[in-house]
mmCIF file of C-alpha atoms in Angstrom:
data_model
loop_
_atom_site.group_PDB
_atom_site.id
_atom_site.type_symbol
_atom_site.label_atom_id
_atom_site.label_comp_id
_atom_site.label_asym_id
_atom_site.label_seq_id
_atom_site.Cartn_x
_atom_site.Cartn_y
_atom_site.Cartn_z
ATOM 1 C CA MET A 1 -112.325 269.936 101.310
ATOM 2 C CA ILE A 2 -108.435 269.674 101.812
ATOM 3 C CA THR A 3 -106.510 266.250 101.001
ATOM 4 C CA VAL A 4 -103.188 265.804 102.606
ATOM 5 C CA ASP A 5 -100.545 263.617 101.146
ATOM 6 C CA ALA A 6 -100.576 260.949 103.927
ATOM 7 C CA GLN A 7 -100.176 257.414 104.759
ATOM 8 C CA PRO A 8 -101.609 255.042 104.075
ATOM 9 C CA PHE A 9 -103.559 257.159 101.454
ATOM 10 C CA GLY A 10 -104.694 260.714 101.441
ATOM 11 C CA PHE A 11 -106.544 262.393 104.313
ATOM 12 C CA THR A 12 -109.441 264.539 103.578
ATOM 13 C CA PHE A 13 -110.780 267.428 105.679
ATOM 14 C CA ASP A 14 -113.110 269.852 105.780
ATOM 15 C CA PRO A 15 -111.676 273.101 107.232
ATOM 16 C CA ALA A 16 -114.952 274.095 108.807
ATOM 17 C CA SER A 17 -114.779 270.817 110.957
ATOM 18 C CA VAL A 18 -111.276 270.258 111.806
ATOM 19 C CA ALA A 19 -109.486 270.994 115.041
ATOM 20 C CA LEU A 20 -106.068 270.444 116.292
ATOM 21 C CA ILE A 21 -105.180 268.352 119.683
ATOM 22 C CA VAL A 22 -101.940 268.970 121.178
ATOM 23 C CA ILE A 23 -101.131 266.191 123.855
ATOM 24 C CA ASP A 24 -99.377 267.189 127.061
ATOM 25 C CA MET A 25 -96.287 269.487 126.011
ATOM 26 C CA GLN A 26 -95.769 269.800 129.695
ATOM 27 C CA ARG A 27 -92.497 271.183 131.549
ATOM 28 C CA ASP A 28 -92.560 267.827 133.536
ATOM 29 C CA PHE A 29 -92.005 265.687 130.363
ATOM 30 C CA ILE A 30 -89.671 267.756 128.338
ATOM 31 C CA GLU A 31 -87.646 270.164 130.475
ATOM 32 C CA PRO A 32 -84.440 269.026 132.812
ATOM 33 C CA GLY A 33 -85.462 267.988 136.115
ATOM 34 C CA GLY A 34 -88.924 266.770 135.186
ATOM 35 C CA PHE A 35 -90.948 263.596 135.609
ATOM 36 C CA GLY A 36 -89.679 262.304 132.425
ATOM 37 C CA GLU A 37 -86.129 262.589 133.417
ATOM 38 C CA THR A 38 -86.585 261.285 136.782
ATOM 39 C CA LEU A 39 -87.832 257.902 135.087
ATOM 40 C CA GLY A 40 -84.403 257.686 133.330
ATOM 41 C CA ASN A 41 -85.557 258.941 130.190
ATOM 42 C CA ASP A 42 -83.437 260.955 127.670
ATOM 43 C CA ILE A 43 -85.594 264.151 127.296
ATOM 44 C CA SER A 44 -83.706 265.207 124.128
ATOM 45 C CA HIS A 45 -85.879 262.985 121.984
ATOM 46 C CA LEU A 46 -89.105 264.773 123.194
ATOM 47 C CA GLN A 47 -87.527 268.090 122.797
ATOM 48 C CA ARG A 48 -87.349 267.578 118.961
ATOM 49 C CA ALA A 49 -90.974 267.855 118.718
ATOM 50 C CA VAL A 50 -91.334 271.248 120.229
ATOM 51 C CA GLN A 51 -90.401 273.389 116.977
ATOM 52 C CA PRO A 52 -92.563 271.414 114.580
ATOM 53 C CA THR A 53 -95.530 271.639 117.205
ATOM 54 C CA ALA A 54 -95.111 275.356 117.485
ATOM 55 C CA ASP A 55 -95.175 275.409 113.546
ATOM 56 C CA LEU A 56 -98.251 273.564 113.397
ATOM 57 C CA LEU A 57 -99.796 275.698 116.002
ATOM 58 C CA ALA A 58 -98.914 278.732 114.070
ATOM 59 C CA LEU A 59 -100.316 277.078 111.082
ATOM 60 C CA PHE A 60 -103.771 276.410 112.656
ATOM 61 C CA ARG A 61 -103.778 279.898 114.286
ATOM 62 C CA LYS A 62 -103.101 281.773 110.829
ATOM 63 C CA GLU A 63 -106.391 279.763 109.662
ATOM 64 C CA ALA A 64 -108.123 280.472 112.673
ATOM 65 C CA TRP A 65 -109.064 276.900 113.181
ATOM 66 C CA PRO A 66 -109.864 275.363 116.661
ATOM 67 C CA VAL A 67 -106.914 274.475 118.908
ATOM 68 C CA ILE A 68 -107.105 272.280 121.970
ATOM 69 C CA HIS A 69 -104.438 271.607 124.397
ATOM 70 C CA THR A 70 -104.093 268.987 127.258
ATOM 71 C CA ARG A 71 -102.254 268.494 130.218
ATOM 72 C CA GLU A 72 -101.746 265.332 132.127
ATOM 73 C CA ASP A 73 -102.067 266.068 135.667
ATOM 74 C CA HIS A 74 -103.813 265.500 139.090
ATOM 75 C CA LEU A 75 -105.695 266.885 142.023
ATOM 76 C CA PRO A 76 -103.429 268.208 144.858
ATOM 77 C CA ASP A 77 -104.926 265.344 147.074
ATOM 78 C CA LEU A 78 -104.156 262.845 144.307
ATOM 79 C CA SER A 79 -107.633 261.452 144.681
ATOM 80 C CA ASP A 80 -107.970 261.074 140.731
ATOM 81 C CA CYS A 81 -104.469 259.307 140.672
ATOM 82 C CA PRO A 82 -104.670 255.623 141.529
ATOM 83 C CA PRO A 83 -101.912 253.645 143.100
ATOM 84 C CA ALA A 84 -101.925 251.211 139.888
ATOM 85 C CA LYS A 85 -100.536 254.542 138.239
ATOM 86 C CA ARG A 86 -98.596 256.142 140.950
ATOM 87 C CA ASP A 87 -96.557 253.350 142.357
ATOM 88 C CA ARG A 88 -95.374 251.856 138.706
ATOM 89 C CA GLY A 89 -91.698 251.410 138.429
ATOM 90 C CA SER A 90 -89.156 252.912 140.441
ATOM 91 C CA PRO A 91 -88.518 256.428 139.431
ATOM 92 C CA THR A 92 -86.482 258.981 141.742
ATOM 93 C CA LEU A 93 -89.687 260.893 142.232
ATOM 94 C CA ARG A 94 -93.412 259.764 141.988
ATOM 95 C CA ILE A 95 -96.392 261.770 140.960
ATOM 96 C CA GLY A 96 -97.192 264.397 143.938
ATOM 97 C CA ASP A 97 -93.553 264.416 145.089
ATOM 98 C CA PRO A 98 -91.958 267.742 145.569
ATOM 99 C CA GLY A 99 -89.588 268.122 142.361
ATOM 100 C CA PRO A 100 -87.355 270.963 140.912
ATOM 101 C CA MET A 101 -90.781 272.383 139.185
ATOM 102 C CA GLY A 102 -93.132 272.003 142.317
ATOM 103 C CA ARG A 103 -94.921 268.932 143.035
ATOM 104 C CA ILE A 104 -94.724 266.278 140.002
ATOM 105 C CA LEU A 105 -98.061 266.326 137.822
ATOM 106 C CA VAL A 106 -100.107 268.090 140.069
ATOM 107 C CA ARG A 107 -102.463 270.610 138.726
ATOM 108 C CA GLY A 108 -101.515 274.406 138.998
ATOM 109 C CA GLU A 109 -97.748 273.389 139.895
ATOM 110 C CA PRO A 110 -95.008 274.790 137.426
ATOM 111 C CA GLY A 111 -94.153 271.443 136.009
ATOM 112 C CA ALA A 112 -97.491 270.571 134.953
ATOM 113 C CA GLU A 113 -97.745 273.683 132.707
ATOM 114 C CA ILE A 114 -97.378 273.581 128.947
ATOM 115 C CA ILE A 115 -93.627 274.521 127.823
ATOM 116 C CA PRO A 116 -93.755 278.247 126.736
ATOM 117 C CA ALA A 117 -93.045 277.603 123.097
ATOM 118 C CA CYS A 118 -96.132 275.429 122.574
ATOM 119 C CA GLY A 119 -98.638 277.357 125.145
ATOM 120 C CA ALA A 120 -102.039 278.054 124.738
ATOM 121 C CA ILE A 121 -103.159 281.553 123.566
ATOM 122 C CA GLU A 122 -106.180 283.389 124.247
ATOM 123 C CA GLY A 123 -109.413 281.789 123.023
ATOM 124 C CA GLU A 124 -107.845 278.168 122.711
ATOM 125 C CA ILE A 125 -109.186 275.225 125.245
ATOM 126 C CA VAL A 126 -107.101 273.651 127.641
ATOM 127 C CA ILE A 127 -108.281 270.340 129.277
ATOM 128 C CA ASP A 128 -106.775 268.946 132.276
ATOM 129 C CA LYS A 129 -106.631 265.117 132.021
ATOM 130 C CA PRO A 130 -105.989 262.518 134.655
ATOM 131 C CA GLY A 131 -105.482 259.570 132.316
ATOM 132 C CA LYS A 132 -103.679 259.014 129.354
ATOM 133 C CA GLY A 133 -106.265 259.335 126.862
ATOM 134 C CA ALA A 134 -107.770 262.888 126.504
ATOM 135 C CA PHE A 135 -111.507 261.620 126.451
ATOM 136 C CA TYR A 136 -111.321 259.922 129.834
ATOM 137 C CA ALA A 137 -112.794 262.007 132.751
ATOM 138 C CA THR A 138 -112.806 265.231 130.852
ATOM 139 C CA ASP A 139 -115.156 267.313 128.836
ATOM 140 C CA LEU A 140 -113.324 266.755 125.415
ATOM 141 C CA GLY A 141 -116.280 264.871 123.877
ATOM 142 C CA PRO A 142 -118.885 267.541 124.457
ATOM 143 C CA ILE A 143 -116.467 270.260 123.442
ATOM 144 C CA LEU A 144 -115.802 268.713 120.119
ATOM 145 C CA LYS A 145 -119.598 268.011 119.647
ATOM 146 C CA LYS A 146 -120.142 271.740 120.355
ATOM 147 C CA LEU A 147 -117.414 272.739 117.975
ATOM 148 C CA GLY A 148 -118.886 270.479 115.264
ATOM 149 C CA THR A 149 -115.791 268.550 114.887
ATOM 150 C CA LYS A 150 -115.127 265.791 112.444
ATOM 151 C CA SER A 151 -111.609 265.513 111.883
ATOM 152 C CA LEU A 152 -108.697 265.698 114.196
ATOM 153 C CA ILE A 153 -104.986 266.423 113.497
ATOM 154 C CA PHE A 154 -102.802 265.485 116.443
ATOM 155 C CA ALA A 155 -99.319 266.684 117.905
ATOM 156 C CA GLY A 156 -97.554 266.018 121.288
ATOM 157 C CA VAL A 157 -95.972 263.591 123.522
ATOM 158 C CA THR A 158 -95.376 260.732 124.134
ATOM 159 C CA THR A 159 -96.350 259.082 120.549
ATOM 160 C CA GLU A 160 -96.890 255.677 121.893
ATOM 161 C CA VAL A 161 -98.789 256.607 125.104
ATOM 162 C CA CYS A 162 -100.945 259.635 125.468
ATOM 163 C CA VAL A 163 -100.960 260.522 121.707
ATOM 164 C CA GLN A 164 -101.960 257.120 120.446
ATOM 165 C CA THR A 165 -104.286 256.242 123.493
ATOM 166 C CA THR A 166 -106.214 259.516 122.483
ATOM 167 C CA MET A 167 -106.244 258.702 118.640
ATOM 168 C CA ARG A 168 -107.555 255.330 119.398
ATOM 169 C CA GLU A 169 -110.234 256.830 121.761
ATOM 170 C CA ALA A 170 -111.401 259.421 119.035
ATOM 171 C CA ASN A 171 -111.263 256.738 116.032
ATOM 172 C CA ASP A 172 -113.739 254.786 118.265
ATOM 173 C CA ARG A 173 -116.078 257.756 118.424
ATOM 174 C CA GLY A 174 -115.849 258.372 114.771
ATOM 175 C CA PHE A 175 -113.226 260.933 114.391
ATOM 176 C CA GLU A 176 -111.009 260.858 111.315
ATOM 177 C CA CYS A 177 -107.451 261.470 112.861
ATOM 178 C CA LEU A 178 -104.115 262.445 111.449
ATOM 179 C CA LEU A 179 -100.956 262.774 113.237
ATOM 180 C CA ILE A 180 -98.160 264.960 112.217
ATOM 181 C CA GLU A 181 -94.867 262.881 112.210
ATOM 182 C CA GLU A 182 -92.202 265.542 113.328
ATOM 183 C CA ALA A 183 -94.828 267.058 115.969
ATOM 184 C CA THR A 184 -94.786 263.795 118.183
ATOM 185 C CA GLU A 185 -91.822 262.185 119.923
ATOM 186 C CA SER A 186 -91.029 259.218 122.335
ATOM 187 C CA TYR A 187 -88.270 258.921 124.712
ATOM 188 C CA PHE A 188 -87.632 255.797 122.697
ATOM 189 C CA PRO A 189 -87.369 256.407 119.212
ATOM 190 C CA LYS A 190 -88.081 252.861 118.060
ATOM 191 C CA PHE A 191 -91.395 253.170 120.022
ATOM 192 C CA LYS A 192 -92.192 256.241 117.842
ATOM 193 C CA THR A 193 -91.616 254.426 114.800
ATOM 194 C CA ALA A 194 -93.661 251.443 115.717
ATOM 195 C CA THR A 195 -96.460 253.696 116.751
ATOM 196 C CA LEU A 196 -96.798 255.436 113.476
ATOM 197 C CA GLU A 197 -96.617 251.938 111.718
ATOM 198 C CA MET A 198 -99.655 250.808 113.925
ATOM 199 C CA ILE A 199 -101.603 253.850 113.508
ATOM 200 C CA ARG A 200 -101.725 253.549 109.498
ATOM 201 C CA ALA A 201 -101.644 249.673 109.425
ATOM 202 C CA GLN A 202 -104.322 247.919 107.944
ATOM 203 C CA GLY A 203 -105.464 250.710 105.681
ATOM 204 C CA GLY A 204 -105.396 253.143 108.533
ATOM 205 C CA ILE A 205 -107.093 251.189 111.506
ATOM 206 C CA VAL A 206 -106.434 253.940 113.889
ATOM 207 C CA GLY A 207 -105.660 256.861 111.357
ATOM 208 C CA TRP A 208 -103.346 258.490 109.386
ATOM 209 C CA THR A 209 -99.691 260.137 109.432
ATOM 210 C CA ALA A 210 -97.978 262.807 107.539
ATOM 211 C CA PRO A 211 -95.051 264.979 107.723
ATOM 212 C CA LEU A 212 -95.835 268.998 108.481
ATOM 213 C CA ALA A 213 -94.826 269.929 104.896
ATOM 214 C CA ALA A 214 -97.701 267.961 103.521
ATOM 215 C CA LEU A 215 -100.250 269.610 105.405
ATOM 216 C CA GLU A 216 -98.909 272.850 104.648
ATOM 217 C CA ARG A 217 -98.703 272.200 101.015
ATOM 218 C CA ALA A 218 -102.229 271.054 100.978
ATOM 219 C CA ILE A 219 -103.493 274.124 102.772
ATOM 220 C CA ALA A 220 -101.671 276.220 100.425
ATOM 221 C CA LYS A 221 -103.031 274.762 97.423
ATOM 222 C CA GLU A 222 -106.501 275.204 98.783
ATOM 223 C CA ALA A 223 -105.870 278.524 99.627
ATOM 224 C CA ALA A 224 -104.684 279.186 95.815
ATOM 225 C CA SER A 225 -107.753 277.613 94.021
#
């Protein structure tokens, strides 16, 4: 067992039953001209999560632990994108509209792809999800059951939307969840701060949070023992 120095207290997991879930590190959210920027957001906030997420991926790959990536995207006919989602707000572009990287958040378009620095490698699972939570209308549940997963470590964007939603879904399904603090970001820094506090409030009502260095130290300590 490995114990990470986390908040609100130590997060203990079995390396044989852990998996990493990297949420929506997509071009449309992180790169200039993508959907995130059309909503009026400062994408530089999300870009801070890129290197820590890449480092976390490297750590899991070194240990040969399972890695799962998600992409929020929709079918070309938008049959899985309800008006309640598509018509929200007043962006310059909406889901399905042509943009600088193809149709916004449409499966198979360049903008819906994961940024190269955090892209999947051979053997890693990529899940396309039409909603905010990664369990909704996907095969994530059966995949984790087949892997024998009990503990989940999270990274990705945005902290308060798709990351937190998936953590809450996972918590309801009995998974122990740890969010790596530098490997997640929001367009609104105060939202990230508030979400981290919400996750670990009341004795870890949703899960745990910890810096990447704490996970690295815990793994190194176990390797040395």
